[in-house]
mmCIF file of C-alpha atoms in Angstrom:
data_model
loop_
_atom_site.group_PDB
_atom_site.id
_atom_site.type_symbol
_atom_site.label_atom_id
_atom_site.label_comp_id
_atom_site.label_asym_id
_atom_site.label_seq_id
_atom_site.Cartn_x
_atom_site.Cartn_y
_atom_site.Cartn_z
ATOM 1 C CA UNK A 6 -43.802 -57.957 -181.805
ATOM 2 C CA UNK A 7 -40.141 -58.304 -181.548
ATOM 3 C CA UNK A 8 -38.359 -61.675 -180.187
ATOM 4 C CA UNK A 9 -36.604 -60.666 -177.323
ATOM 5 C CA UNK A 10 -33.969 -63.167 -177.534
ATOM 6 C CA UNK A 11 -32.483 -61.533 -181.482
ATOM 7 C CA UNK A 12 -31.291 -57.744 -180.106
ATOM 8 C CA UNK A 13 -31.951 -54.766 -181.885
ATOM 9 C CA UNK A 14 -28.279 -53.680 -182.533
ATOM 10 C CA UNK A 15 -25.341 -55.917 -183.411
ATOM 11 C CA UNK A 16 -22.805 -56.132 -180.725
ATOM 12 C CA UNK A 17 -19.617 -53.953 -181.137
ATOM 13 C CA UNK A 18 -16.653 -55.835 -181.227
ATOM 14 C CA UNK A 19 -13.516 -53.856 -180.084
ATOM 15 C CA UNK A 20 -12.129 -53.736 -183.511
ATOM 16 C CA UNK A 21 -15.222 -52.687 -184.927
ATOM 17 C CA UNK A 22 -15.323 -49.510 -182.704
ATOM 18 C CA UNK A 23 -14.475 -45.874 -183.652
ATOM 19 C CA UNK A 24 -12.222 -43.707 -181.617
ATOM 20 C CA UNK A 25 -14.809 -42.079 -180.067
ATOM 21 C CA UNK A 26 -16.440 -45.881 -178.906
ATOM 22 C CA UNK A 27 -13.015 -47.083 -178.240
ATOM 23 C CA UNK A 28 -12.105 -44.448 -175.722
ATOM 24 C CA UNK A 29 -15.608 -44.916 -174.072
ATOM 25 C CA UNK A 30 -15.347 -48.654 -174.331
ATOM 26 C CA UNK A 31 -11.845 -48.023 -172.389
ATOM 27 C CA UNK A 32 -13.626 -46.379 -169.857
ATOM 28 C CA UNK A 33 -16.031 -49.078 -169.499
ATOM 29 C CA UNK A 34 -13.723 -51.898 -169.375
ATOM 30 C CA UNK A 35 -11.277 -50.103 -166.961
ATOM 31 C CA UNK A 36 -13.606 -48.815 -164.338
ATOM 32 C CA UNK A 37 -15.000 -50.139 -161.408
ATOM 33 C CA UNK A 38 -17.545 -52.448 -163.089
ATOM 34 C CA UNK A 39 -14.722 -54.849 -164.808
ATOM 35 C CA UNK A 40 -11.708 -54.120 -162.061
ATOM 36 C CA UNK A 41 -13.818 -54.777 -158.863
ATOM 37 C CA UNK A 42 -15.939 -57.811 -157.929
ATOM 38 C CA UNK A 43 -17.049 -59.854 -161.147
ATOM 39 C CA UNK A 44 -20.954 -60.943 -160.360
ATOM 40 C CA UNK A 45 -22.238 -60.401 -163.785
ATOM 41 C CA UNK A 46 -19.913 -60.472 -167.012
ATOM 42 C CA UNK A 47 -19.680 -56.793 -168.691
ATOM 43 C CA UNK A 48 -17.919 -58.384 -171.472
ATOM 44 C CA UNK A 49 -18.900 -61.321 -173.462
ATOM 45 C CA UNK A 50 -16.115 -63.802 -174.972
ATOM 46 C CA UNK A 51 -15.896 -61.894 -177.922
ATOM 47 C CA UNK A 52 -14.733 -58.625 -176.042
ATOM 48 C CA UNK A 53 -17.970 -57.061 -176.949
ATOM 49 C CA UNK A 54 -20.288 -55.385 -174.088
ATOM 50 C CA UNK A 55 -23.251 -57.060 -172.427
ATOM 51 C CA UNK A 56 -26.370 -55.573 -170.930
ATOM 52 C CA UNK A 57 -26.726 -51.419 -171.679
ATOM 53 C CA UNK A 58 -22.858 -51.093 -171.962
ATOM 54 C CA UNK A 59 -23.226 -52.106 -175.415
ATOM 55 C CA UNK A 60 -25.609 -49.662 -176.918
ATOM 56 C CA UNK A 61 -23.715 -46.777 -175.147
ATOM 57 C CA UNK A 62 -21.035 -47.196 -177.662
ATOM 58 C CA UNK A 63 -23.619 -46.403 -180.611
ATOM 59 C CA UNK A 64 -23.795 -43.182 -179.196
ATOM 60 C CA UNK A 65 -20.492 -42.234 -177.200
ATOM 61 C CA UNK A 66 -20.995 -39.127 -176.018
ATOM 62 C CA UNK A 67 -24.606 -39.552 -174.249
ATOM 63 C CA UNK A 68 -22.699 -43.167 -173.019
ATOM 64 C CA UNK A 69 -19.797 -41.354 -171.673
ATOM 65 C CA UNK A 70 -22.494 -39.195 -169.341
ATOM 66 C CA UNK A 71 -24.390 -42.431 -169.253
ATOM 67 C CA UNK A 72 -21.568 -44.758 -167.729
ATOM 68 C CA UNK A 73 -19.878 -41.887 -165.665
ATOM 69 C CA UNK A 74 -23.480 -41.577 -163.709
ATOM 70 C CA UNK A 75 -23.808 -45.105 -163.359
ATOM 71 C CA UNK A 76 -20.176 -45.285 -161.941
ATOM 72 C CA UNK A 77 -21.305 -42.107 -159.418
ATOM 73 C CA UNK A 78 -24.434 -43.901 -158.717
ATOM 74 C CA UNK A 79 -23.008 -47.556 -157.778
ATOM 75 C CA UNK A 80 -19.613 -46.513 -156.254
ATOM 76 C CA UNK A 81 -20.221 -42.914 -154.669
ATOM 77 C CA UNK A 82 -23.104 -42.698 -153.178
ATOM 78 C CA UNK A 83 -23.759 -42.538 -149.277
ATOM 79 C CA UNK A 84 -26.663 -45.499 -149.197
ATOM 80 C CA UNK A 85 -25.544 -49.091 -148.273
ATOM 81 C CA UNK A 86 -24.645 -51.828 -150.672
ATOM 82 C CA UNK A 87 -27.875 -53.496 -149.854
ATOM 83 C CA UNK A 88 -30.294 -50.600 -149.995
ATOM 84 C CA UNK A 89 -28.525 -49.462 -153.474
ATOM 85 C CA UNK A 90 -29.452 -53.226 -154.788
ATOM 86 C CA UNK A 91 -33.036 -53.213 -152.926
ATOM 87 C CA UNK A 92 -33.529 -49.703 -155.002
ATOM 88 C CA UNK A 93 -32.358 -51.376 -157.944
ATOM 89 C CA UNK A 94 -34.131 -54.241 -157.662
ATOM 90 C CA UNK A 95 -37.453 -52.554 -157.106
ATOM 91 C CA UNK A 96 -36.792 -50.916 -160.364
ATOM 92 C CA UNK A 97 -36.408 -53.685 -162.613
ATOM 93 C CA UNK A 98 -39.141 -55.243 -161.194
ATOM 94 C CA UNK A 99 -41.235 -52.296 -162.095
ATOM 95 C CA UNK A 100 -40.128 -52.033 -165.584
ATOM 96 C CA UNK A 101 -39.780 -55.733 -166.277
ATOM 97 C CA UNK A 102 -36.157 -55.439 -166.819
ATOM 98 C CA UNK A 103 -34.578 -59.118 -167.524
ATOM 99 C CA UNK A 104 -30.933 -58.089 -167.359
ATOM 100 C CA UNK A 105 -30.930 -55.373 -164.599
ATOM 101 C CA UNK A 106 -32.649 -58.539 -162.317
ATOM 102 C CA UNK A 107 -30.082 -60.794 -163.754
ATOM 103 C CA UNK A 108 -27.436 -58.938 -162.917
ATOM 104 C CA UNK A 109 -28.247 -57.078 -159.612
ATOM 105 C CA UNK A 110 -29.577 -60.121 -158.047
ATOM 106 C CA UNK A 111 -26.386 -61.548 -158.381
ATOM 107 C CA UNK A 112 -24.909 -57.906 -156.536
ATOM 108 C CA UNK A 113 -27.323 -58.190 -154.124
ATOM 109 C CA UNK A 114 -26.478 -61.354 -152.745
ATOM 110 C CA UNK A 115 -23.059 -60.223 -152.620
ATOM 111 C CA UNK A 116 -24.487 -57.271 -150.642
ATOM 112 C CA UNK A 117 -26.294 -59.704 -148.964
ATOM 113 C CA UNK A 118 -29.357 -59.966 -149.964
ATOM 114 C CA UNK A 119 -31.307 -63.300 -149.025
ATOM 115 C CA UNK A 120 -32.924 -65.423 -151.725
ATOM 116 C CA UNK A 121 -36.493 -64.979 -149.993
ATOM 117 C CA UNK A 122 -35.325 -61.161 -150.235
ATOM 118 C CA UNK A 123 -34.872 -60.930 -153.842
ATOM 119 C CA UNK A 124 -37.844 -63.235 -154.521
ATOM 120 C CA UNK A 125 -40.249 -60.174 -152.952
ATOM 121 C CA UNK A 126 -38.255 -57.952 -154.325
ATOM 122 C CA UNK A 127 -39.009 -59.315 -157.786
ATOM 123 C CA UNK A 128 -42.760 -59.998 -156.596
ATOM 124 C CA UNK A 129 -43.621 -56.481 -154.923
ATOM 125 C CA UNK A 130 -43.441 -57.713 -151.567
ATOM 126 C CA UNK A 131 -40.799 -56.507 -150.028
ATOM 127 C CA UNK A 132 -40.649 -55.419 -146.419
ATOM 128 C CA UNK A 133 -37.256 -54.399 -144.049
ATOM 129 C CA UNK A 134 -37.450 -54.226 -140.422
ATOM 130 C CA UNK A 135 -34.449 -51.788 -140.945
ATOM 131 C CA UNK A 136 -35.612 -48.208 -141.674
ATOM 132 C CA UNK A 137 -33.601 -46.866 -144.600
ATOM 133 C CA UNK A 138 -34.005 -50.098 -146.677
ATOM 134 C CA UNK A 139 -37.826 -49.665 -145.951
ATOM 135 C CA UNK A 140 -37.866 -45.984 -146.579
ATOM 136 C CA UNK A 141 -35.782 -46.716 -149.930
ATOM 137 C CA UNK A 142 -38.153 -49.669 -151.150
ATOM 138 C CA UNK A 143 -40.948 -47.500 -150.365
ATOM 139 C CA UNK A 144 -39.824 -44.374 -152.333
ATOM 140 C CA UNK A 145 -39.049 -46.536 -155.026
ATOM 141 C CA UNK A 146 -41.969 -47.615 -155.229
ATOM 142 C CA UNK A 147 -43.798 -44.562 -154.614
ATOM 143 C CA UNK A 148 -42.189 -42.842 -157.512
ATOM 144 C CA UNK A 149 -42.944 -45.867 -160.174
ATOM 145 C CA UNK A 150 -46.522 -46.981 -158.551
ATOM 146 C CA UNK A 151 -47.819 -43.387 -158.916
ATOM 147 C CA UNK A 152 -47.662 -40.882 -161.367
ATOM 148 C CA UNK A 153 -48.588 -37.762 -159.133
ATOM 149 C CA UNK A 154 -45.599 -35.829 -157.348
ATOM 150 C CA UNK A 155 -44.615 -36.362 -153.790
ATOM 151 C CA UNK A 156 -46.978 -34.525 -151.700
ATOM 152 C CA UNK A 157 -45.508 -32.377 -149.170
ATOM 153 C CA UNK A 158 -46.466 -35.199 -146.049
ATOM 154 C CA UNK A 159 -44.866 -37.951 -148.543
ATOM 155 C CA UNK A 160 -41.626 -35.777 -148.791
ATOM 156 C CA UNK A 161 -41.267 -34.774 -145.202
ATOM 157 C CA UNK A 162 -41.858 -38.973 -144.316
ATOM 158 C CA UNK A 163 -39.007 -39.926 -146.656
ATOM 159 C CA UNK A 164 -36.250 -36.821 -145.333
ATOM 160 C CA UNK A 165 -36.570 -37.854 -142.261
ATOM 161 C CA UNK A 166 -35.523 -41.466 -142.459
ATOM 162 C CA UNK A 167 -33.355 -40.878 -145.573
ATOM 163 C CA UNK A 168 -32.136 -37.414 -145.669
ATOM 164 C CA UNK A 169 -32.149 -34.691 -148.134
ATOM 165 C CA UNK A 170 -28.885 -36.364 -149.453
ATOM 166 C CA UNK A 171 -30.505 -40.051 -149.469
ATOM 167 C CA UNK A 172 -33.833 -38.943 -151.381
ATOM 168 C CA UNK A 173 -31.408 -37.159 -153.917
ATOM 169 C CA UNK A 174 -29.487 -40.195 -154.396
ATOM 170 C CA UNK A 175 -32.775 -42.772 -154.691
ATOM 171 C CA UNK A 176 -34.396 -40.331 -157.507
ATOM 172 C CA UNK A 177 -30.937 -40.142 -159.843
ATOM 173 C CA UNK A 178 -30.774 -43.977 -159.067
ATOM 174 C CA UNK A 179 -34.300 -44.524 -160.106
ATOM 175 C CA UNK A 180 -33.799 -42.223 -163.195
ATOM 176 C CA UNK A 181 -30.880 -43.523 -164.129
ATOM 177 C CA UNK A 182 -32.087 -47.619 -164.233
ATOM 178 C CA UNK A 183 -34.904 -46.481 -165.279
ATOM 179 C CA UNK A 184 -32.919 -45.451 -168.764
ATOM 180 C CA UNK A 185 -31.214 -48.475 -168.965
ATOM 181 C CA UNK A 186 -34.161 -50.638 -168.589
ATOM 182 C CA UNK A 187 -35.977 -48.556 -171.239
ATOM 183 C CA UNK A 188 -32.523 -48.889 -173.706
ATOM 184 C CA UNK A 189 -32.655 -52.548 -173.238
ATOM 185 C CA UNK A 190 -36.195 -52.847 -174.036
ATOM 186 C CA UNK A 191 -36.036 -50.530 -177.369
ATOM 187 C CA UNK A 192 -32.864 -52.339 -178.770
ATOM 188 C CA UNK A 193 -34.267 -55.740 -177.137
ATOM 189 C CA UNK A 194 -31.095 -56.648 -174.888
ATOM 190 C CA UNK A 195 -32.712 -59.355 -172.178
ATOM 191 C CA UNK A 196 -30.869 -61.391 -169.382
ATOM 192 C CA UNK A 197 -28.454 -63.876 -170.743
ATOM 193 C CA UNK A 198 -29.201 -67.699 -171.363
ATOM 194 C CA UNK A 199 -26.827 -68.958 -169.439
#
């Protein structure tokens, strides 16, 4: 069994990095993620990446199409700032991620997500009185819980409160932390210490 606190890969410090990393480092640390609201460090002290940032660079061009969806995902999609973190959330609970709860907890409250919130969140508990978070927490959990597809009753439920645009969006989302939560568990990245 592998310690989870010793990662996988050795971090990538900036002058360590290809061209190829470099330029999709750039993108990383220029973007949205590093120039907007800081609640989770992208960067460590060192300049190298935190979380799945880092093992993107060891394979640039699958992290370029990695980041670029999380950027679409996070910043242009039509759901809320809270349901986006409640979809999250659901997902790292499912997979057990340590550093997708570290850090989107600490979104979610910025979103404004109550502590009681996150803690059923993180337990499987969670319940909305407002429709689209419900809807959202539900499909979430729908699509991790069980491994059968969306029956046609199931689909027509979740369009109606969502919309063909919303389900699209919660299914990428899902997909896509999904991914990172299974990188971070290969190349054993967990939550930070401190």
């Amino acid at each position: 069994m592998h310690d989870a606190s010793a990662p996988r890969l050795p971090k990538l410090t900036r002058a360590a990095l290809s061209q190829e990393q470099l330029a999709l480092y750039q993108e990383i640390t220029s973007g949205p993620r590093v120039t907007g609201p800081q609640h989770f460090a992208v960067q460590d002290r060192d300049g190298s990446l935190n979380g799945p940032f880092g093992v993107m660079l060891y394979a640039p061009a699958l992290g370029r199409a990695l980041q670029e969806l999380g950027a679409a995902v996070r910043y242009r999609t039509k759901m809320s700032a809270r349901t986006r973190e409640i979809a999250i959330l659901t997902v790292a609970a499912a997979t057990r991620s340590g550093f997708e709860r570290y850090a989107h907890e600490r979104v979610g409250r910025a979103a404004g997500l109550t502590e009681g919130e996150l803690s059923a969140l993180a337990s499987g508990t969670f319940a909305s009185e407002d429709p689209v978070e419900g809807a959202a927490y539900a499909l979430c959990r729908r699509l991790q819980d069980t491994p059968r597809p969306l029956d046609d009753d199931e689909y027509e439920a979740m369009v109606s409160v969502l919309g063909h645009e919303g389900v699209v969006e919660l299914v990428v989302l899902i997909g896509y932390y999904r991914t990172l939560a299974q990188l971070m568990e290969v190349f054993g990245i967990g939550a930070p210490s401190s």
